[in-house]
mmCIF file of C-alpha atoms in Angstrom:
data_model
loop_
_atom_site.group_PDB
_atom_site.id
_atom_site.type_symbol
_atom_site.label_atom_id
_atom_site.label_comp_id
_atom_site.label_asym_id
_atom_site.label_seq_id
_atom_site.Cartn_x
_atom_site.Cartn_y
_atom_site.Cartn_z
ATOM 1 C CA UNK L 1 37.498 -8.218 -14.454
ATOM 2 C CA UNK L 2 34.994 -10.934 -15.276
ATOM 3 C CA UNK L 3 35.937 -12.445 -11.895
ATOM 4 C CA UNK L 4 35.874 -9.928 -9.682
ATOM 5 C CA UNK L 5 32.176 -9.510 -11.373
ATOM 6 C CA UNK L 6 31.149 -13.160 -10.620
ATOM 7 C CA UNK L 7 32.380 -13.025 -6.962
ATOM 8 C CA UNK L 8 31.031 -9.432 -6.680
ATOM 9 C CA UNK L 9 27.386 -11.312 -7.629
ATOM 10 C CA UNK L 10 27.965 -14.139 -5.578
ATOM 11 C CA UNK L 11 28.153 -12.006 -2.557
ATOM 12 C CA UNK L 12 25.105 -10.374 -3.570
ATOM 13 C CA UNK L 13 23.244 -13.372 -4.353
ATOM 14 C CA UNK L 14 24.116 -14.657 -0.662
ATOM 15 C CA UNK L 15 23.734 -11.315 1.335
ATOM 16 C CA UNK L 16 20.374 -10.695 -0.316
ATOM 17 C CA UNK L 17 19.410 -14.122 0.257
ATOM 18 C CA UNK L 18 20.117 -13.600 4.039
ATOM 19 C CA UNK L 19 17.770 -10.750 4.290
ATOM 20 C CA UNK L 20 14.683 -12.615 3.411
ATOM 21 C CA UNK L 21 15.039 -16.325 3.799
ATOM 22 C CA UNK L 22 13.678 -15.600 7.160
ATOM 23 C CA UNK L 23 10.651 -14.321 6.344
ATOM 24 C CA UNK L 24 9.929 -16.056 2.785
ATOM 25 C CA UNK L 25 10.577 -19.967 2.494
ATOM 26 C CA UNK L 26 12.455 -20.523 -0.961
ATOM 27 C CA UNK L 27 12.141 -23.973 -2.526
ATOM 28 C CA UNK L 28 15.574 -25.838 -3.810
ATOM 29 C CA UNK L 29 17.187 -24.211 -6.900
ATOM 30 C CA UNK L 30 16.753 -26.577 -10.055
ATOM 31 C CA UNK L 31 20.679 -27.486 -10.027
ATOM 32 C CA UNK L 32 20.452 -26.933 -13.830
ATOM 33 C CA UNK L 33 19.421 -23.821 -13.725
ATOM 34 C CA UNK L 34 22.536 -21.138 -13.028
ATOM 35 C CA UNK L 35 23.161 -17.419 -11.937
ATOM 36 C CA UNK L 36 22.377 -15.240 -15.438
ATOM 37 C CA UNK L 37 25.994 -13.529 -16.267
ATOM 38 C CA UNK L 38 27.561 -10.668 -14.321
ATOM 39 C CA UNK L 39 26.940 -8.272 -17.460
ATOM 40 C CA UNK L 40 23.369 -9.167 -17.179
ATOM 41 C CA UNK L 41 23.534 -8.292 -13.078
ATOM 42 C CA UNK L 42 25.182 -5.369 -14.194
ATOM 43 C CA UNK L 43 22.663 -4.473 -16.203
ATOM 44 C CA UNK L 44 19.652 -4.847 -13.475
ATOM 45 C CA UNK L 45 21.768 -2.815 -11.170
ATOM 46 C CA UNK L 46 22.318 -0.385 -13.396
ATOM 47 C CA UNK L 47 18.975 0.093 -14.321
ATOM 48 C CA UNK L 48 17.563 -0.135 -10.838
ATOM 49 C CA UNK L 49 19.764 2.524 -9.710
ATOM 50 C CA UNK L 50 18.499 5.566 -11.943
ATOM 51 C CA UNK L 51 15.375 5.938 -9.506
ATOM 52 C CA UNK L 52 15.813 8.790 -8.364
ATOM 53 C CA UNK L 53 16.242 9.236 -4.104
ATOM 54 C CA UNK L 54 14.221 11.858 -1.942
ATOM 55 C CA UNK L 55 16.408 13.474 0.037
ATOM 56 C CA UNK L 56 14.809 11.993 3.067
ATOM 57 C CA UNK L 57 15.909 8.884 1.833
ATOM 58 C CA UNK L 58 19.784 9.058 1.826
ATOM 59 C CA UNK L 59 20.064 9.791 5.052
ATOM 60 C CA UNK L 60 20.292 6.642 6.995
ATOM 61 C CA UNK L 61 16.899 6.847 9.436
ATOM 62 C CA UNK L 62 14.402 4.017 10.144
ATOM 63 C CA UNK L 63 11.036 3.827 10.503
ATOM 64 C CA UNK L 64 9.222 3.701 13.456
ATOM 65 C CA UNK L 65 4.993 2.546 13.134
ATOM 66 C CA UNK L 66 3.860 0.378 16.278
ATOM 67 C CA UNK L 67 6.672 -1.921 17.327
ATOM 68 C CA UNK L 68 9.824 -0.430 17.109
ATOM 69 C CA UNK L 69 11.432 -2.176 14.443
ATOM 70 C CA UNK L 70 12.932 -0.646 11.177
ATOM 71 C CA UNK L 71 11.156 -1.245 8.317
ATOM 72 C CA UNK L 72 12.333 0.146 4.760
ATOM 73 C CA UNK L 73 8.782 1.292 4.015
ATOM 74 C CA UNK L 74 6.752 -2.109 4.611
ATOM 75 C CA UNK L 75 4.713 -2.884 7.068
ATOM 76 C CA UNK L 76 4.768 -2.375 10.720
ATOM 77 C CA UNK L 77 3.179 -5.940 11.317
ATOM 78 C CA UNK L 78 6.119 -8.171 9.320
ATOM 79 C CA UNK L 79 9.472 -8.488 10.105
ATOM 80 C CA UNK L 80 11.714 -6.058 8.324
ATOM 81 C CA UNK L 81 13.290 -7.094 5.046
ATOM 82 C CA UNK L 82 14.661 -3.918 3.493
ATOM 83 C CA UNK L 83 16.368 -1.721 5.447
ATOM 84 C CA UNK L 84 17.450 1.076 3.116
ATOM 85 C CA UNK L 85 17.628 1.936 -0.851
ATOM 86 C CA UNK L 86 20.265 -0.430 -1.793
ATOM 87 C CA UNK L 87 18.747 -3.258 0.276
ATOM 88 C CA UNK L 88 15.422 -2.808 -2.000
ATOM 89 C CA UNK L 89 17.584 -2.573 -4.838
ATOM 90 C CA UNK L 90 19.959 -5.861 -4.176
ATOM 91 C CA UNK L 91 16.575 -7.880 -3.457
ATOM 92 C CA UNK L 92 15.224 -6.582 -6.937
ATOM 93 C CA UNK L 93 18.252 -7.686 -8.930
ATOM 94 C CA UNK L 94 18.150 -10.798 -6.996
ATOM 95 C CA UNK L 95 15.202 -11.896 -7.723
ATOM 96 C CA UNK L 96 14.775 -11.020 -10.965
ATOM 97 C CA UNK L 97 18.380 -12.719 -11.937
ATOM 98 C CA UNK L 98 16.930 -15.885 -9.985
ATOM 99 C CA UNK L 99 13.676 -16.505 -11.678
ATOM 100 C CA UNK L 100 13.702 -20.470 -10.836
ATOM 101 C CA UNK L 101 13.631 -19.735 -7.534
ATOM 102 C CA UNK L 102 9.650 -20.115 -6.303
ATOM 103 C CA UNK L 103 8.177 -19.026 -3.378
ATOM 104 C CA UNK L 104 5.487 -21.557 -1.913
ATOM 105 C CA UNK L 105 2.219 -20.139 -2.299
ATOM 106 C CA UNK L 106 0.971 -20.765 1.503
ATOM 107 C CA UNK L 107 3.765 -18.581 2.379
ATOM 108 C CA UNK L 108 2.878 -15.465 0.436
ATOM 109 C CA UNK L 109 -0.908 -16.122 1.739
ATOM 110 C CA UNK L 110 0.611 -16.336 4.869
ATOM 111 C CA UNK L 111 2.115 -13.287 4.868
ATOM 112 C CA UNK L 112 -1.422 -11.272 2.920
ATOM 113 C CA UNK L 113 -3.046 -12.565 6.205
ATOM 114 C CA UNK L 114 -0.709 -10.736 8.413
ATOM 115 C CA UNK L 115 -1.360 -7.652 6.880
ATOM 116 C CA UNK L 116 -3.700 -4.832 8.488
ATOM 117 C CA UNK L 117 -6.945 -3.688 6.403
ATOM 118 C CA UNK L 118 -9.052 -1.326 6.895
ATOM 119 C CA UNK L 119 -12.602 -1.661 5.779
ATOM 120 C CA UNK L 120 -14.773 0.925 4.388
ATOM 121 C CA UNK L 121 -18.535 1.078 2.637
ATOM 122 C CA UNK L 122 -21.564 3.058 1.562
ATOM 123 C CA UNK L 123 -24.925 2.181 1.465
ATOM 124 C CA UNK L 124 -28.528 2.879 -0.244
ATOM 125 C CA UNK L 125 -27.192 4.399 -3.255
ATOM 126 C CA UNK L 126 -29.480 4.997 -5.836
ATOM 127 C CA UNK L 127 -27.845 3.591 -8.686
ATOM 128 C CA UNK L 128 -27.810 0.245 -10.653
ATOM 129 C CA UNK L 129 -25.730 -2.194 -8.690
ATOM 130 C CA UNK L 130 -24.292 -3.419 -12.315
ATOM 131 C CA UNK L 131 -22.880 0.443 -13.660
ATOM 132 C CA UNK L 132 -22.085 0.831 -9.923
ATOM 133 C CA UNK L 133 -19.561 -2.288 -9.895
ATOM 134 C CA UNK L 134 -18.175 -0.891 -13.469
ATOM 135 C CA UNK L 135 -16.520 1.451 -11.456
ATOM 136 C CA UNK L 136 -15.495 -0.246 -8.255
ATOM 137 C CA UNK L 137 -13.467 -2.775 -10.651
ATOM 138 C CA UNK L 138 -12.025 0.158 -12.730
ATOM 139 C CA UNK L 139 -10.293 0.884 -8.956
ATOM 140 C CA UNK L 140 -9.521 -2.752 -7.318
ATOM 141 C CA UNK L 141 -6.162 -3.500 -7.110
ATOM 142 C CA UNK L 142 -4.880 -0.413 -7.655
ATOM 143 C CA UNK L 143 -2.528 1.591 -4.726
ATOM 144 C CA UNK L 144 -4.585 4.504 -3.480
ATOM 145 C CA UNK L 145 -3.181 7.494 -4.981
ATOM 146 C CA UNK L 146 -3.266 5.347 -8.345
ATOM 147 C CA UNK L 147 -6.778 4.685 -7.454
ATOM 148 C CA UNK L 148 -7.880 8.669 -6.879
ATOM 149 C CA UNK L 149 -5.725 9.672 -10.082
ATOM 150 C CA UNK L 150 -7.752 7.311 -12.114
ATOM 151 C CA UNK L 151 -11.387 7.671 -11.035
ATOM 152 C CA UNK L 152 -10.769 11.167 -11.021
ATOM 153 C CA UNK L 153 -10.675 10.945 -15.204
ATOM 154 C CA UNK L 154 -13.143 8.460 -15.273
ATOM 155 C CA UNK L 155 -16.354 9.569 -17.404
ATOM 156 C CA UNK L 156 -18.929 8.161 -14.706
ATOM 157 C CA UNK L 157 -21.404 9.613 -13.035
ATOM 158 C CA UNK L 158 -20.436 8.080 -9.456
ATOM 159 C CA UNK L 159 -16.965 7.833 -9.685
ATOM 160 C CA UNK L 160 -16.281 10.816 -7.136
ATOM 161 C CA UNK L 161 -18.675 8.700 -4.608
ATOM 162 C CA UNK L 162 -16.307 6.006 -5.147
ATOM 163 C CA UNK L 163 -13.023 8.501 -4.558
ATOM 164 C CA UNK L 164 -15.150 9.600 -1.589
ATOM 165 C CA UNK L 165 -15.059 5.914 -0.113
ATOM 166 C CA UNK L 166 -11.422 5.722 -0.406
ATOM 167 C CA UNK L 167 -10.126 8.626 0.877
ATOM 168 C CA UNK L 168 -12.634 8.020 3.944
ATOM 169 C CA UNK L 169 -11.199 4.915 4.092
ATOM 170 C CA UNK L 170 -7.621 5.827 3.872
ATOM 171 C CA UNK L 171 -8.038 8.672 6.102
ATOM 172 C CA UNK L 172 -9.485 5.876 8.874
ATOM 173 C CA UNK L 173 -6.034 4.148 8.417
ATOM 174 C CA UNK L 174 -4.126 7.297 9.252
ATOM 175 C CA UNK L 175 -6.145 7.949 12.422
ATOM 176 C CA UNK L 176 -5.765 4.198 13.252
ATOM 177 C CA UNK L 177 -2.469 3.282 13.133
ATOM 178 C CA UNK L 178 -0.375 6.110 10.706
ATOM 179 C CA UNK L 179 -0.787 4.255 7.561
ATOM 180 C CA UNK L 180 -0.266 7.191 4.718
ATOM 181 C CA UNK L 181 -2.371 6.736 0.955
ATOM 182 C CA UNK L 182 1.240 5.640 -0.401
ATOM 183 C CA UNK L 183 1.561 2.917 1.513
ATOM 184 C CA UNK L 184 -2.178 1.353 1.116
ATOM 185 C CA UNK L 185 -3.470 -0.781 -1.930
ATOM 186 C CA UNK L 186 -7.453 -1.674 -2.719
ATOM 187 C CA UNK L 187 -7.579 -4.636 -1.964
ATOM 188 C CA UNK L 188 -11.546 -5.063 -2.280
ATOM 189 C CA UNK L 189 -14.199 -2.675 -3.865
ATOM 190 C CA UNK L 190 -17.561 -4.456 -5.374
ATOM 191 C CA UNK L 191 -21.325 -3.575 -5.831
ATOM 192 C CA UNK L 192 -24.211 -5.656 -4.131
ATOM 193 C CA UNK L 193 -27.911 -5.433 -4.481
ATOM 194 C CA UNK L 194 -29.395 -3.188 -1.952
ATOM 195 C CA UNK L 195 -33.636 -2.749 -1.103
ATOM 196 C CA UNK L 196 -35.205 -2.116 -4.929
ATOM 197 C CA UNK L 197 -38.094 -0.371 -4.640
ATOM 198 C CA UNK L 198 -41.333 -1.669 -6.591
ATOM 199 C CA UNK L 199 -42.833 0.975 -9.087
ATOM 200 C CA UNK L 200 -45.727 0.727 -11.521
ATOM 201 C CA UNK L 201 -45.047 0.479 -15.254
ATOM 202 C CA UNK L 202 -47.316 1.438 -17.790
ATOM 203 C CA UNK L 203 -47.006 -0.566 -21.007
ATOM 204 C CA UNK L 204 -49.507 -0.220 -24.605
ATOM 205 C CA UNK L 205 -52.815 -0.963 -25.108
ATOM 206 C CA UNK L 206 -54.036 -0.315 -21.583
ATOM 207 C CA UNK L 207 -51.543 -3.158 -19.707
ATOM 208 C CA UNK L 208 -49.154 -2.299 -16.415
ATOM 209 C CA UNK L 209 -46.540 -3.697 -15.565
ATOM 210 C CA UNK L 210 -44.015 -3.358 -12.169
ATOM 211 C CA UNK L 211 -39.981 -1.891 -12.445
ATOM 212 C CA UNK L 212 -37.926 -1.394 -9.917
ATOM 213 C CA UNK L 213 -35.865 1.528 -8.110
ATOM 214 C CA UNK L 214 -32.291 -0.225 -7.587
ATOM 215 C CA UNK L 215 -30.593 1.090 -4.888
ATOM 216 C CA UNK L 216 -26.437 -0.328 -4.407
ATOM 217 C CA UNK L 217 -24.120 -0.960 -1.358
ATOM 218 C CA UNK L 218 -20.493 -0.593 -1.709
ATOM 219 C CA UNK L 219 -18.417 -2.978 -0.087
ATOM 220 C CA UNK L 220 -14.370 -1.070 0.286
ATOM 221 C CA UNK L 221 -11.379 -2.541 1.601
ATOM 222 C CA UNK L 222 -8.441 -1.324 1.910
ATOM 223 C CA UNK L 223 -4.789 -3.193 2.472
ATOM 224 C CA UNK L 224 -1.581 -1.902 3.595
ATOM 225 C CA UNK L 225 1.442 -3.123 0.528
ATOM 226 C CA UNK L 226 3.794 -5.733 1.706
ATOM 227 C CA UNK L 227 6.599 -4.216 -0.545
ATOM 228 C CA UNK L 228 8.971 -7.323 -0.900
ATOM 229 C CA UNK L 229 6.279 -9.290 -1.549
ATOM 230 C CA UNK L 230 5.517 -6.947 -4.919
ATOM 231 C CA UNK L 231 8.515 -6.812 -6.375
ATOM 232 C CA UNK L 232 9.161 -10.511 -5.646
ATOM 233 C CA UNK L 233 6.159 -11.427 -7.850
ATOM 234 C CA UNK L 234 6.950 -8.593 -10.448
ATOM 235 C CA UNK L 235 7.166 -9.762 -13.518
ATOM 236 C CA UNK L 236 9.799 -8.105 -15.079
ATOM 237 C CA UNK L 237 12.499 -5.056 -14.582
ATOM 238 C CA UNK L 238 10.004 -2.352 -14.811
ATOM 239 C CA UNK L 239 7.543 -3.566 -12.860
ATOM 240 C CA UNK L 240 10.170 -3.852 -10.304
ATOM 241 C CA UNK L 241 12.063 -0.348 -10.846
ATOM 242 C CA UNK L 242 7.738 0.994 -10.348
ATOM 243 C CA UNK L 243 7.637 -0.944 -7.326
ATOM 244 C CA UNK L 244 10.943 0.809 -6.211
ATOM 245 C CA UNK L 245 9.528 3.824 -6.691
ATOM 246 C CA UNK L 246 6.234 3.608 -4.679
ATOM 247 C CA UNK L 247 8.874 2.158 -1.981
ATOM 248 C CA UNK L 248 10.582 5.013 -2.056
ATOM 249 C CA UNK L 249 7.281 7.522 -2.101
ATOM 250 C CA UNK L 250 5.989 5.461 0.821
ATOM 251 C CA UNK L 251 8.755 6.268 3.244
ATOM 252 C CA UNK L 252 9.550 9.813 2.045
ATOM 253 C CA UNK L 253 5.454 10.191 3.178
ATOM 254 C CA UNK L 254 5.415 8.538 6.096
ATOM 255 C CA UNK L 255 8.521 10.375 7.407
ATOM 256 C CA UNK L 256 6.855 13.450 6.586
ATOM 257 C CA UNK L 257 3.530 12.508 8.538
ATOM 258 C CA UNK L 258 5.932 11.559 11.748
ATOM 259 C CA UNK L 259 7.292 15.126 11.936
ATOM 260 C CA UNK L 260 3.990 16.821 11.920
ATOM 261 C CA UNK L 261 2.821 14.126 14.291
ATOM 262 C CA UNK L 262 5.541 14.600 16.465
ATOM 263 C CA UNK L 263 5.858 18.438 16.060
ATOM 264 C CA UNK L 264 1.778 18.482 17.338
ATOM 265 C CA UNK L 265 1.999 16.614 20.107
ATOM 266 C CA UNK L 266 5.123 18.974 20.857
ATOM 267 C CA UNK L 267 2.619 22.343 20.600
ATOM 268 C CA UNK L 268 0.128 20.059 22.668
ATOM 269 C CA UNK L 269 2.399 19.361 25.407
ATOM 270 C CA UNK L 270 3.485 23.057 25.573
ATOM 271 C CA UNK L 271 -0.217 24.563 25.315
ATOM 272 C CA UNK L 272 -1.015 21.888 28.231
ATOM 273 C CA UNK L 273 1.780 23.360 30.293
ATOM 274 C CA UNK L 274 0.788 26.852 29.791
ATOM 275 C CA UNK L 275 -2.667 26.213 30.764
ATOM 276 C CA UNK L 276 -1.440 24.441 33.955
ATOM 277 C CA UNK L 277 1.011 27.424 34.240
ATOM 278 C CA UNK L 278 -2.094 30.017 34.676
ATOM 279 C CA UNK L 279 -4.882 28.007 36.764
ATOM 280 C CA UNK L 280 -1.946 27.765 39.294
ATOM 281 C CA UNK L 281 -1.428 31.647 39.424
ATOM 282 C CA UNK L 282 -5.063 32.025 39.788
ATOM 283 C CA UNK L 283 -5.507 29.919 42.426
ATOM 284 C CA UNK L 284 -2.510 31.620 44.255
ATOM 285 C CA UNK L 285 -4.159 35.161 43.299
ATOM 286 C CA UNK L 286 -7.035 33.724 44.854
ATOM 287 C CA UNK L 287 -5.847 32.350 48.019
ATOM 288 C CA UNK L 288 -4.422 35.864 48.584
#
């Protein structure tokens, strides 16, 4: 039993290893360091598997964003790595099990530079550009539903401006190129100093003084999530069963957006028609 387990984890090991050596650039193994034991695999897998599936998601479809190329909820500007549920979940275990392998920085900044953003801000605010950036950290690097959930409980006064920004934002991604909230992060959100206004202070004993108005620009970017890039720098299990589970959100979404896309430009095409349909009867009314 114990070697069926060992081959069943070697196969693993090298199938998963197949799916993104050709997009990530692993550095040499330490030839100390060894696979952790098949119990332990067994374990991760185990684990991994309890997330539970949309039932969008056992059916075996792809995605479809801008170039044609199936992409397990990613990004439609990298190549694919994870082509369905037990892809994501092999790659998990994988990595996790493998801890000494490293991926060379340049090649994760690399692949953050291939990502789309969309960028989104708000200007002359009047509010302290210090309290103003309070919030706009309570919200970077956050996904955007995350993001909304949060600021939506937080006790300050322009935290719905802020929640404003992003959905604006978000909803500039969807008419851009699809993107869905699930599949976008924060990747930017800071205060700067806008035009203060100069006002007259009056101080004791007959003196003035001068204060200023602050007014506050917010600066709002937003990223799509390179998914195999988060749960390769996960930490630990759970951050990589969460990660799994955004996945999963992210594609159940995003097919649900590509129906009502589809099914709109379907009552477009048929409202065109029918238009077409009577102008030509009333021009051959006419010509009568």
């Amino acid at each position: 039993m114990a070697q069926s387990l060992t081959s069943r984890m070697t196969r693993l090991a090298i199938s998963t290893r197949n799916i993104f050596t050709s997009s990530l650039s692993i550095s040499k193994p330490n030839p100390s360091c060894s696979l952790r034991t098949p119990l332990m695999h067994t374990n991760i897998l185990r684990s991994l598997s309890t997330i539970p599936k949309p039932k969008q998601l056992q059916q075996t479809r792809t995605i479809d964003i801008t170039n044609n190329s199936p992409d397990f909820g990613a990004t439609s500007t990298l190549p694919p790595l994870l082509h369905s549920q037990r892809d994501a979940e092999n790659f998990a275990a994988f990595v996790h099990a493998n801890k000494h392998h490293k991926v060379k920085p340049f090649i994760l900044k690399r692949r953050r530079h291939q990502l789309k953003s969309y960028i989104g801000n708000e200007k002359n605010i009047r509010h302290s550009p210090w309290r103003m950036n309070l919030v706009c950290q309570f919200a970077h690097g956050l996904t955007v539903p995350e993001a909304l959930k949060q600021l939506m409980f937080c006790q300050k006064v322009k935290a719905p401006l802020v929640a404003k920004v992003i959905r604006r934002t978000a909803n500039l991604a969807d008419i851009r190129d699809g993107f869905q909230p699930s599949q976008l992060e924060v990747s930017e959100c800071f205060t700067t100093h806008g035009t203060h206004l100069k006002r007259l202070k009056i101080m004791g004993r007959g003196r003035s003084g001068k204060k200023l108005r602050r007014f506050s620009h917010i600066r709002l970017v937003l990223r799509e999530i390179d998914f195999p890039t988060k749960i390769l720098e996960a930490t630990s299990i759970n951050q990589k069963r969460k990660w799994l589970e955004r996945l999963a959100i992210a594609r159940e979404d995003y097919e649900k957006a590509r129906v009502e896309k589809e099914e709109l430009e379907e009552l477009e095409r048929l409202a065109a028609e029918v238009a077409e349909k009577q102008r030509k009867e009333k021009e051959a009314e006419s010509a009568k």
